[in-house]
Amino acid sequence: MPYLQVKKAYSIDIEKQISVVLFLKSKCIQMSNLLLLLQVLTIVKYSSKYASSQS
């Protein structure tokens, strides 16, 4: 009986760890998308500034 309880607790712990990992992974993906967006925006801003100074 104690063995089953331990096994159950262990599997719950593993599930928790997996969900935490997946959560962090999705957060990292969101962050990298955000950084990418910021880079694109700054490039667009600078290129439009450059274009307006050229004309």
CSV table of C-alpha atoms in Angstrom, one decimal:
chain,number,residue,atom,x,y,z
A,1,MET,CA,0.0,0.0,0.0
A,2,PRO,CA,2.7,2.6,0.9
A,3,TYR,CA,4.5,1.7,-2.3
A,4,LEU,CA,1.4,2.6,-4.4
A,5,GLN,CA,1.0,6.0,-2.6
A,6,VAL,CA,4.7,6.8,-3.2
A,7,LYS,CA,4.4,5.8,-6.8
A,8,LYS,CA,1.3,8.0,-7.2
A,9,ALA,CA,2.9,11.0,-5.6
A,10,TYR,CA,6.0,10.5,-7.8
A,11,SER,CA,3.9,10.4,-11.0
A,12,ILE,CA,2.1,13.6,-9.9
A,13,ASP,CA,5.4,15.2,-9.3
A,14,ILE,CA,6.6,14.3,-12.8
A,15,GLU,CA,3.4,15.7,-14.3
A,16,LYS,CA,4.0,18.9,-12.4
A,17,GLN,CA,7.5,19.2,-13.6
A,18,ILE,CA,6.4,18.5,-17.2
A,19,SER,CA,3.7,21.2,-17.0
A,20,VAL,CA,6.3,23.7,-15.5
A,21,VAL,CA,8.7,22.9,-18.3
A,22,LEU,CA,6.0,23.4,-21.0
A,23,PHE,CA,4.9,26.6,-19.3
A,24,LEU,CA,8.5,28.0,-19.3
A,25,LYS,CA,9.0,26.8,-22.9
A,26,SER,CA,5.9,28.7,-24.1
A,27,LYS,CA,7.0,31.8,-22.1
A,28,CYS,CA,10.4,31.6,-23.8
A,29,ILE,CA,8.8,31.3,-27.2
A,30,GLN,CA,6.6,34.4,-26.4
A,31,MET,CA,9.7,36.3,-25.3
A,32,SER,CA,11.7,35.5,-28.4
A,33,ASN,CA,8.7,36.5,-30.6
A,34,LEU,CA,8.5,39.8,-28.7
A,35,LEU,CA,12.2,40.4,-29.1
A,36,LEU,CA,11.9,39.6,-32.8
A,37,LEU,CA,9.0,42.1,-33.1
A,38,LEU,CA,11.0,44.8,-31.4
A,39,GLN,CA,14.0,44.2,-33.7
A,40,VAL,CA,11.7,44.4,-36.8
A,41,LEU,CA,10.1,47.6,-35.4
A,42,THR,CA,13.4,49.3,-34.8
A,43,ILE,CA,14.7,48.3,-38.2
A,44,VAL,CA,11.5,49.7,-39.8
A,45,LYS,CA,11.8,52.9,-37.8
A,46,TYR,CA,15.5,53.4,-38.7
A,47,SER,CA,14.9,52.6,-42.4
A,48,SER,CA,12.0,55.0,-42.6
A,49,LYS,CA,14.2,57.7,-40.9
A,50,TYR,CA,17.0,57.0,-43.4
A,51,ALA,CA,14.6,57.1,-46.3
A,52,SER,CA,13.1,60.4,-45.2
A,53,SER,CA,16.6,61.9,-44.8
A,54,GLN,CA,17.6,60.7,-48.2
A,55,SER,CA,14.8,62.4,-50.1
